[in-house]
XYZ file of C-alpha atoms in Angstrom:
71
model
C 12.369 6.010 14.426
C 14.622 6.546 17.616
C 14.407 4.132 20.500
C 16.609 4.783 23.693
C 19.651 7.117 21.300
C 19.506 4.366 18.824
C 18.144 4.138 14.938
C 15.389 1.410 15.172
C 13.681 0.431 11.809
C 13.482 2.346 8.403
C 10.287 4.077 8.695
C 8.381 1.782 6.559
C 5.215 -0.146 7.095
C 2.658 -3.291 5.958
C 0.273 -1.326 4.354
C -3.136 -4.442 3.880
C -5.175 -3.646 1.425
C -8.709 -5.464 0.507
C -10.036 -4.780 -3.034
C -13.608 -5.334 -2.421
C -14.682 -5.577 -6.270
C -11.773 -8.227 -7.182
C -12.670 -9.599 -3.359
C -8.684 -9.807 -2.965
C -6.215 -8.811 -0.335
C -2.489 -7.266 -0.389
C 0.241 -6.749 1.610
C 2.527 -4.112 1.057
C 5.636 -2.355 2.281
C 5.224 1.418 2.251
C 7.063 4.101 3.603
C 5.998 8.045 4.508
C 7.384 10.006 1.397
C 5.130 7.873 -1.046
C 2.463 9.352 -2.357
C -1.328 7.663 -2.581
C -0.516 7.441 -6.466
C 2.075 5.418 -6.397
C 0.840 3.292 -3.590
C -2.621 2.949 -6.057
C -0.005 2.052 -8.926
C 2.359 -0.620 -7.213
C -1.531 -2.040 -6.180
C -2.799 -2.014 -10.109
C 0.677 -3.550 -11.010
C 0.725 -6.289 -8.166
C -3.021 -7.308 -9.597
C -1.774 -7.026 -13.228
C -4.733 -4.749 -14.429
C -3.009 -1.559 -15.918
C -5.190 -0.974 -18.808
C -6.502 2.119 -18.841
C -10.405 0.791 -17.781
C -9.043 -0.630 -14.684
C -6.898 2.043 -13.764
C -9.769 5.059 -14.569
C -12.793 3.397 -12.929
C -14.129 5.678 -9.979
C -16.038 2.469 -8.584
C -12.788 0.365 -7.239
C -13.533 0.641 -3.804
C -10.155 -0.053 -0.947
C -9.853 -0.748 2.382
C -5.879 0.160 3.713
C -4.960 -0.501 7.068
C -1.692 -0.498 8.198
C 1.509 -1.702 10.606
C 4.206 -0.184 11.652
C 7.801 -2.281 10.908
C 9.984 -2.326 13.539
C 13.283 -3.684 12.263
């Protein structure tokens, strides 16, 4: 991001998400070239459920909102 000529920040973001069926929350730093895969991934891995149930279940339902960082 430019701001008056100068390089402000590294494009990245706090990406909250809320897990409604684990009823848990997560903060992460994201930036613009990742893909919702590997966002869903880093998400699986910060809960510690990668087995393949977890991971192939249609029902997980996600709420993302997110904030610009401005570094």
């Amino acid at each position: 991001m430019l701001a008056d000529g100068e390089v402000v920040g590294d494009g990245s973001w706090n990406l909250t998400i809320y897990v409604t069926d684990l009823n848990e929350k997560r903060t992460m730093v994201v930036k613009g070239d990742m893909h919702i895969g590997g966002v869903m991934l880093k998400l699986t891995e910060s809960f510690g459920i990668l087995n393949k149930e977890a991971t192939s279940n249609n029902n997980i339902k996600v709420i993302m909102c997110g904030d610009l960082i401005t570094k």
